[in-house]
Amino acid sequence: AQRVTQPEKLLSVFKGAPVELKCNYSYSGSPELFWYVQYSRQRLQLLLRHISRESIKGFTADLNKGETSFHLKKPFAQEEDSAMYYCALRGGGYNKLIFGAGTRLAVHP
Amino acid sequence: EADIYQTPRYLVIGTGKKITLECSQTMGHDKMYWYQQDPGMELHLIHYSYGVNSTEKGDLSSESTVSRIRTEHFPLTLESARPSHTSQYLCASSGLGGASEQYFGPGTRLTVT
């Protein structure tokens, strides 16, 4: 079965601390993984996708097929990073996204 | 400006009422989607459409129905609302390509009393 698991509901860190939001997936084929972010009072938006292998707002994520993980990392958290983060998997032929339950990141001053 | 619009943003309605949640996009996209999200839970795909006159059910069974008469418009209807329908409903759209990004609307938060 296709599934995305984000084990942490809430991750609370201080400004300047490293951040790692965990995401594990199960998928029988070759997956495409994404991180979406929702800032307070804003809509859900794409943060990054694994095929781009890019850094957005200082965040990176590496697809680890052996561990079936796609953890989101940032070396130094900023207060403006506080938001809800969703990991998503694209599987199937019609651009279907399967989302995790999300992790709320709270960055304190 | 290219965008996805959802109305209403908030709706409180009594049991048994018929409701339609509106979704329109000016992105020029062919594919559109409806997701349902309960508080603190995953988003689940309930309907999607490849284009005009194309509608399919998603992974999560839903009593709602959708129509796609115009490319820009993808309304979702509940014939008889129940408290179990209380949730957030998110509309999204994407281009035709398999790797196209999905863009989300602001959502409609529905409460059925």
PDB file of C-alpha atoms in Angstrom:
ATOM      1  CA  ALA A   1       0.000   0.000   0.000  1.00  0.00           C
ATOM      2  CA  GLN A   2       1.134   3.532  -0.690  1.00  0.00           C
ATOM      3  CA  ARG A   3       1.638   5.476   2.490  1.00  0.00           C
ATOM      4  CA  VAL A   4       3.474   8.489   3.863  1.00  0.00           C
ATOM      5  CA  THR A   5       4.339   8.677   7.548  1.00  0.00           C
ATOM      6  CA  GLN A   6       5.431  11.782   9.427  1.00  0.00           C
ATOM      7  CA  PRO A   7       6.069  10.550  12.957  1.00  0.00           C
ATOM      8  CA  GLU A   8       6.185  13.954  14.650  1.00  0.00           C
ATOM      9  CA  LYS A   9       3.085  16.107  15.043  1.00  0.00           C
ATOM     10  CA  LEU A  10       5.106  18.956  16.481  1.00  0.00           C
ATOM     11  CA  LEU A  11       8.767  19.888  16.314  1.00  0.00           C
ATOM     12  CA  SER A  12       9.823  22.751  18.526  1.00  0.00           C
ATOM     13  CA  VAL A  13      13.298  24.304  18.186  1.00  0.00           C
ATOM     14  CA  PHE A  14      15.102  27.540  18.958  1.00  0.00           C
ATOM     15  CA  LYS A  15      16.236  29.967  16.302  1.00  0.00           C
ATOM     16  CA  GLY A  16      19.588  28.950  14.869  1.00  0.00           C
ATOM     17  CA  ALA A  17      19.194  25.284  15.777  1.00  0.00           C
ATOM     18  CA  PRO A  18      19.275  22.565  13.112  1.00  0.00           C
ATOM     19  CA  VAL A  19      15.971  21.143  11.963  1.00  0.00           C
ATOM     20  CA  GLU A  20      15.076  17.731  10.619  1.00  0.00           C
ATOM     21  CA  LEU A  21      11.480  16.870   9.769  1.00  0.00           C
ATOM     22  CA  LYS A  22      11.098  13.168   9.220  1.00  0.00           C
ATOM     23  CA  CYS A  23       9.203  11.502   6.404  1.00  0.00           C
ATOM     24  CA  ASN A  24       9.025   7.814   5.599  1.00  0.00           C
ATOM     25  CA  TYR A  25       7.114   6.285   2.745  1.00  0.00           C
ATOM     26  CA  SER A  26       5.998   2.950   1.379  1.00  0.00           C
ATOM     27  CA  TYR A  27       5.587   2.557  -2.358  1.00  0.00           C
ATOM     28  CA  SER A  28       6.223  -0.384  -4.631  1.00  0.00           C
ATOM     29  CA  GLY A  29       7.389   1.580  -7.652  1.00  0.00           C
ATOM     30  CA  SER A  30       9.794   4.454  -8.201  1.00  0.00           C
ATOM     31  CA  PRO A  31       8.394   7.310  -6.129  1.00  0.00           C
ATOM     32  CA  GLU A  32       8.405  11.040  -6.539  1.00  0.00           C
ATOM     33  CA  LEU A  33       8.578  12.812  -3.199  1.00  0.00           C
ATOM     34  CA  PHE A  34       7.622  16.358  -2.297  1.00  0.00           C
ATOM     35  CA  TRP A  35       7.538  18.678   0.665  1.00  0.00           C
ATOM     36  CA  TYR A  36       4.634  21.104   0.895  1.00  0.00           C
ATOM     37  CA  VAL A  37       4.449  23.953   3.411  1.00  0.00           C
ATOM     38  CA  GLN A  38       1.571  25.947   4.825  1.00  0.00           C
ATOM     39  CA  TYR A  39       2.396  29.185   6.625  1.00  0.00           C
ATOM     40  CA  SER A  40      -0.114  30.736   8.983  1.00  0.00           C
ATOM     41  CA  ARG A  41      -3.163  32.053   7.081  1.00  0.00           C
ATOM     42  CA  GLN A  42      -1.670  31.043   3.741  1.00  0.00           C
ATOM     43  CA  ARG A  43      -2.463  28.231   1.392  1.00  0.00           C
ATOM     44  CA  LEU A  44      -0.584  25.006   0.911  1.00  0.00           C
ATOM     45  CA  GLN A  45       2.354  25.448  -1.455  1.00  0.00           C
ATOM     46  CA  LEU A  46       5.155  23.347  -2.848  1.00  0.00           C
ATOM     47  CA  LEU A  47       8.456  23.765  -1.028  1.00  0.00           C
ATOM     48  CA  LEU A  48      10.642  21.323  -2.905  1.00  0.00           C
ATOM     49  CA  ARG A  49      10.647  18.073  -4.834  1.00  0.00           C
ATOM     50  CA  HIS A  50      13.298  15.392  -4.781  1.00  0.00           C
ATOM     51  CA  ILE A  51      13.879  15.329  -8.537  1.00  0.00           C
ATOM     52  CA  SER A  52      14.968  18.963  -8.481  1.00  0.00           C
ATOM     53  CA  ARG A  53      17.679  18.333  -5.888  1.00  0.00           C
ATOM     54  CA  GLU A  54      17.579  21.999  -4.991  1.00  0.00           C
ATOM     55  CA  SER A  55      17.702  24.013  -1.795  1.00  0.00           C
ATOM     56  CA  ILE A  56      14.714  26.244  -1.145  1.00  0.00           C
ATOM     57  CA  LYS A  57      14.797  28.751   1.714  1.00  0.00           C
ATOM     58  CA  GLY A  58      17.787  26.831   3.059  1.00  0.00           C
ATOM     59  CA  PHE A  59      15.880  23.542   3.182  1.00  0.00           C
ATOM     60  CA  THR A  60      17.115  20.381   1.506  1.00  0.00           C
ATOM     61  CA  ALA A  61      15.755  16.861   1.337  1.00  0.00           C
ATOM     62  CA  ASP A  62      17.449  13.728   0.078  1.00  0.00           C
ATOM     63  CA  LEU A  63      15.581  10.677  -1.089  1.00  0.00           C
ATOM     64  CA  ASN A  64      16.976   7.568   0.595  1.00  0.00           C
ATOM     65  CA  LYS A  65      15.477   4.584  -1.187  1.00  0.00           C
ATOM     66  CA  GLY A  66      17.187   2.098   1.120  1.00  0.00           C
ATOM     67  CA  GLU A  67      15.553   3.599   4.190  1.00  0.00           C
ATOM     68  CA  THR A  68      12.464   4.759   2.237  1.00  0.00           C
ATOM     69  CA  SER A  69      12.876   8.207   3.732  1.00  0.00           C
ATOM     70  CA  PHE A  70      12.753  11.800   2.535  1.00  0.00           C
ATOM     71  CA  HIS A  71      13.654  13.879   5.566  1.00  0.00           C
ATOM     72  CA  LEU A  72      13.614  17.671   5.329  1.00  0.00           C
ATOM     73  CA  LYS A  73      16.617  19.453   6.802  1.00  0.00           C
ATOM     74  CA  LYS A  74      17.810  22.946   7.495  1.00  0.00           C
ATOM     75  CA  PRO A  75      21.052  23.708   9.326  1.00  0.00           C
ATOM     76  CA  PHE A  76      19.888  26.911  11.036  1.00  0.00           C
ATOM     77  CA  ALA A  77      16.186  27.433  11.685  1.00  0.00           C
ATOM     78  CA  GLN A  78      14.622  30.886  11.397  1.00  0.00           C
ATOM     79  CA  GLU A  79      11.450  32.123  13.066  1.00  0.00           C
ATOM     80  CA  GLU A  80       9.825  32.578   9.668  1.00  0.00           C
ATOM     81  CA  ASP A  81      10.206  28.838   9.084  1.00  0.00           C
ATOM     82  CA  SER A  82       7.419  28.225  11.579  1.00  0.00           C
ATOM     83  CA  ALA A  83       4.687  26.491   9.592  1.00  0.00           C
ATOM     84  CA  MET A  84       2.973  23.202   8.881  1.00  0.00           C
ATOM     85  CA  TYR A  85       5.028  20.876   6.691  1.00  0.00           C
ATOM     86  CA  TYR A  86       3.569  18.007   4.694  1.00  0.00           C
ATOM     87  CA  CYS A  87       5.490  15.266   2.963  1.00  0.00           C
ATOM     88  CA  ALA A  88       3.790  13.879  -0.143  1.00  0.00           C
ATOM     89  CA  LEU A  89       4.321  11.008  -2.535  1.00  0.00           C
ATOM     90  CA  ARG A  90       3.226  10.944  -6.152  1.00  0.00           C
ATOM     91  CA  GLY A  91       2.162   7.527  -7.287  1.00  0.00           C
ATOM     92  CA  GLY A  92      -0.120   6.372 -10.025  1.00  0.00           C
ATOM     93  CA  GLY A  93      -0.748   7.677 -13.491  1.00  0.00           C
ATOM     94  CA  TYR A  94      -2.930  10.665 -12.782  1.00  0.00           C
ATOM     95  CA  ASN A  95      -0.671  12.901 -10.743  1.00  0.00           C
ATOM     96  CA  LYS A  96      -2.224  11.679  -7.487  1.00  0.00           C
ATOM     97  CA  LEU A  97      -0.551  12.931  -4.317  1.00  0.00           C
ATOM     98  CA  ILE A  98      -0.541  10.946  -1.085  1.00  0.00           C
ATOM     99  CA  PHE A  99       0.077  13.142   1.921  1.00  0.00           C
ATOM    100  CA  GLY A 100       1.413  12.537   5.389  1.00  0.00           C
ATOM    101  CA  ALA A 101      -0.396  13.961   8.414  1.00  0.00           C
ATOM    102  CA  GLY A 102       2.001  16.880   8.630  1.00  0.00           C
ATOM    103  CA  THR A 103       4.473  18.210  11.188  1.00  0.00           C
ATOM    104  CA  ARG A 104       4.096  21.582  12.797  1.00  0.00           C
ATOM    105  CA  LEU A 105       7.462  23.309  13.098  1.00  0.00           C
ATOM    106  CA  ALA A 106       7.666  25.975  15.776  1.00  0.00           C
ATOM    107  CA  VAL A 107      10.840  28.056  15.839  1.00  0.00           C
ATOM    108  CA  HIS A 108      11.246  30.076  19.015  1.00  0.00           C
ATOM    109  CA  PRO A 109      13.368  33.228  19.376  1.00  0.00           C
TER     110      PRO A 109
ATOM    111  CA  GLU B   1      -3.745  37.162 -12.146  1.00  0.00           C
ATOM    112  CA  ALA B   2      -3.516  33.376 -12.319  1.00  0.00           C
ATOM    113  CA  ASP B   3      -5.004  31.878  -9.194  1.00  0.00           C
ATOM    114  CA  ILE B   4      -7.319  29.282  -7.670  1.00  0.00           C
ATOM    115  CA  TYR B   5     -10.426  30.527  -5.919  1.00  0.00           C
ATOM    116  CA  GLN B   6     -12.641  28.736  -3.443  1.00  0.00           C
ATOM    117  CA  THR B   7     -15.930  29.980  -2.055  1.00  0.00           C
ATOM    118  CA  PRO B   8     -17.145  30.112   0.570  1.00  0.00           C
ATOM    119  CA  ARG B   9     -14.091  30.103   2.800  1.00  0.00           C
ATOM    120  CA  TYR B  10     -16.177  29.135   5.830  1.00  0.00           C
ATOM    121  CA  LEU B  11     -19.614  27.538   5.942  1.00  0.00           C
ATOM    122  CA  VAL B  12     -21.747  26.492   8.897  1.00  0.00           C
ATOM    123  CA  ILE B  13     -24.892  24.700   7.849  1.00  0.00           C
ATOM    124  CA  GLY B  14     -27.549  22.453   9.320  1.00  0.00           C
ATOM    125  CA  THR B  15     -27.964  18.741   8.728  1.00  0.00           C
ATOM    126  CA  GLY B  16     -29.865  17.793   5.597  1.00  0.00           C
ATOM    127  CA  LYS B  17     -29.077  20.905   3.586  1.00  0.00           C
ATOM    128  CA  LYS B  18     -27.718  20.723   0.056  1.00  0.00           C
ATOM    129  CA  ILE B  19     -24.424  22.561  -0.371  1.00  0.00           C
ATOM    130  CA  THR B  20     -22.086  23.349  -3.230  1.00  0.00           C
ATOM    131  CA  LEU B  21     -18.474  24.283  -2.689  1.00  0.00           C
ATOM    132  CA  GLU B  22     -17.118  26.350  -5.542  1.00  0.00           C
ATOM    133  CA  CYS B  23     -13.662  26.071  -7.067  1.00  0.00           C
ATOM    134  CA  SER B  24     -12.437  28.098 -10.017  1.00  0.00           C
ATOM    135  CA  GLN B  25      -8.997  28.519 -11.491  1.00  0.00           C
ATOM    136  CA  THR B  26      -7.486  30.970 -13.930  1.00  0.00           C
ATOM    137  CA  MET B  27      -4.236  29.002 -14.193  1.00  0.00           C
ATOM    138  CA  GLY B  28      -5.131  27.516 -17.578  1.00  0.00           C
ATOM    139  CA  HIS B  29      -4.844  24.039 -16.046  1.00  0.00           C
ATOM    140  CA  ASP B  30      -6.606  20.947 -17.303  1.00  0.00           C
ATOM    141  CA  LYS B  31      -6.379  18.776 -14.185  1.00  0.00           C
ATOM    142  CA  MET B  32      -8.297  19.623 -11.038  1.00  0.00           C
ATOM    143  CA  TYR B  33      -8.580  17.901  -7.682  1.00  0.00           C
ATOM    144  CA  TRP B  34     -10.558  17.938  -4.447  1.00  0.00           C
ATOM    145  CA  TYR B  35      -8.921  16.921  -1.187  1.00  0.00           C
ATOM    146  CA  GLN B  36     -10.535  16.477   2.206  1.00  0.00           C
ATOM    147  CA  GLN B  37      -8.625  17.116   5.403  1.00  0.00           C
ATOM    148  CA  ASP B  38      -9.786  16.518   8.957  1.00  0.00           C
ATOM    149  CA  PRO B  39      -7.934  18.480  11.687  1.00  0.00           C
ATOM    150  CA  GLY B  40      -4.460  17.095  12.322  1.00  0.00           C
ATOM    151  CA  MET B  41      -4.853  14.448   9.662  1.00  0.00           C
ATOM    152  CA  GLU B  42      -3.666  13.767   6.135  1.00  0.00           C
ATOM    153  CA  LEU B  43      -5.152  15.319   3.043  1.00  0.00           C
ATOM    154  CA  HIS B  44      -7.091  12.672   1.140  1.00  0.00           C
ATOM    155  CA  LEU B  45      -7.967  12.871  -2.547  1.00  0.00           C
ATOM    156  CA  ILE B  46     -11.735  12.517  -2.990  1.00  0.00           C
ATOM    157  CA  HIS B  47     -12.241  13.591  -6.631  1.00  0.00           C
ATOM    158  CA  TYR B  48     -10.180  14.514  -9.655  1.00  0.00           C
ATOM    159  CA  SER B  49     -10.711  15.531 -13.247  1.00  0.00           C
ATOM    160  CA  TYR B  50      -8.535  15.402 -16.348  1.00  0.00           C
ATOM    161  CA  GLY B  51     -10.635  17.952 -18.191  1.00  0.00           C
ATOM    162  CA  VAL B  52     -14.131  18.887 -19.276  1.00  0.00           C
ATOM    163  CA  ASN B  53     -16.664  16.082 -18.770  1.00  0.00           C
ATOM    164  CA  SER B  54     -14.038  13.949 -16.995  1.00  0.00           C
ATOM    165  CA  THR B  55     -14.508  13.157 -13.296  1.00  0.00           C
ATOM    166  CA  GLU B  56     -13.144  10.301 -11.204  1.00  0.00           C
ATOM    167  CA  LYS B  57     -13.365   9.284  -7.568  1.00  0.00           C
ATOM    168  CA  GLY B  58     -10.220   9.461  -5.498  1.00  0.00           C
ATOM    169  CA  ASP B  59      -8.853   7.237  -2.769  1.00  0.00           C
ATOM    170  CA  LEU B  60     -11.171   8.319   0.015  1.00  0.00           C
ATOM    171  CA  SER B  61     -14.787   7.388  -0.426  1.00  0.00           C
ATOM    172  CA  SER B  62     -16.962  10.468  -0.330  1.00  0.00           C
ATOM    173  CA  GLU B  63     -20.702  11.061  -0.571  1.00  0.00           C
ATOM    174  CA  SER B  64     -20.000  14.250  -2.477  1.00  0.00           C
ATOM    175  CA  THR B  65     -20.265  14.606  -6.238  1.00  0.00           C
ATOM    176  CA  VAL B  66     -18.420  16.839  -8.687  1.00  0.00           C
ATOM    177  CA  SER B  67     -18.927  18.153 -12.188  1.00  0.00           C
ATOM    178  CA  ARG B  68     -16.622  19.635 -14.808  1.00  0.00           C
ATOM    179  CA  ILE B  69     -18.642  21.452 -17.412  1.00  0.00           C
ATOM    180  CA  ARG B  70     -16.094  24.195 -17.903  1.00  0.00           C
ATOM    181  CA  THR B  71     -12.316  23.913 -17.747  1.00  0.00           C
ATOM    182  CA  GLU B  72     -12.039  26.609 -15.084  1.00  0.00           C
ATOM    183  CA  HIS B  73     -14.769  25.368 -12.798  1.00  0.00           C
ATOM    184  CA  PHE B  74     -14.908  22.254 -10.580  1.00  0.00           C
ATOM    185  CA  PRO B  75     -17.722  22.487  -8.012  1.00  0.00           C
ATOM    186  CA  LEU B  76     -18.302  19.907  -5.287  1.00  0.00           C
ATOM    187  CA  THR B  77     -21.837  19.144  -4.101  1.00  0.00           C
ATOM    188  CA  LEU B  78     -23.252  17.431  -1.042  1.00  0.00           C
ATOM    189  CA  GLU B  79     -26.920  16.606  -1.564  1.00  0.00           C
ATOM    190  CA  SER B  80     -27.673  16.210   2.143  1.00  0.00           C
ATOM    191  CA  ALA B  81     -25.067  17.463   4.577  1.00  0.00           C
ATOM    192  CA  ARG B  82     -24.330  15.491   7.738  1.00  0.00           C
ATOM    193  CA  PRO B  83     -22.080  16.202  10.745  1.00  0.00           C
ATOM    194  CA  SER B  84     -19.652  13.561   9.425  1.00  0.00           C
ATOM    195  CA  HIS B  85     -19.021  15.873   6.454  1.00  0.00           C
ATOM    196  CA  THR B  86     -17.490  18.475   8.750  1.00  0.00           C
ATOM    197  CA  SER B  87     -13.976  18.968   7.402  1.00  0.00           C
ATOM    198  CA  GLN B  88     -11.732  21.192   5.337  1.00  0.00           C
ATOM    199  CA  TYR B  89     -12.017  20.845   1.575  1.00  0.00           C
ATOM    200  CA  LEU B  90      -9.081  21.874  -0.606  1.00  0.00           C
ATOM    201  CA  CYS B  91      -9.217  22.346  -4.344  1.00  0.00           C
ATOM    202  CA  ALA B  92      -6.082  22.066  -6.482  1.00  0.00           C
ATOM    203  CA  SER B  93      -5.127  22.183 -10.144  1.00  0.00           C
ATOM    204  CA  SER B  94      -2.176  21.215 -12.302  1.00  0.00           C
ATOM    205  CA  GLY B  95      -1.102  21.186 -15.911  1.00  0.00           C
ATOM    206  CA  LEU B  96      -1.363  18.144 -18.139  1.00  0.00           C
ATOM    207  CA  GLY B  97       2.224  16.932 -17.758  1.00  0.00           C
ATOM    208  CA  GLY B  98       2.799  13.978 -15.452  1.00  0.00           C
ATOM    209  CA  ALA B  99       5.285  15.942 -13.380  1.00  0.00           C
ATOM    210  CA  SER B 100       3.187  19.078 -13.111  1.00  0.00           C
ATOM    211  CA  GLU B 101       3.045  20.815  -9.772  1.00  0.00           C
ATOM    212  CA  GLN B 102      -0.302  20.989  -8.002  1.00  0.00           C
ATOM    213  CA  TYR B 103      -1.422  24.442  -6.927  1.00  0.00           C
ATOM    214  CA  PHE B 104      -3.848  24.697  -4.056  1.00  0.00           C
ATOM    215  CA  GLY B 105      -6.729  26.994  -3.309  1.00  0.00           C
ATOM    216  CA  PRO B 106      -7.285  28.555   0.135  1.00  0.00           C
ATOM    217  CA  GLY B 107      -9.756  25.880   1.201  1.00  0.00           C
ATOM    218  CA  THR B 108     -13.322  25.798   2.506  1.00  0.00           C
ATOM    219  CA  ARG B 109     -13.880  24.921   6.131  1.00  0.00           C
ATOM    220  CA  LEU B 110     -17.270  23.215   6.401  1.00  0.00           C
ATOM    221  CA  THR B 111     -19.122  22.656   9.659  1.00  0.00           C
ATOM    222  CA  VAL B 112     -22.386  20.731   9.645  1.00  0.00           C
ATOM    223  CA  THR B 113     -24.430  21.087  12.816  1.00  0.00           C
TER     224      THR B 113
END
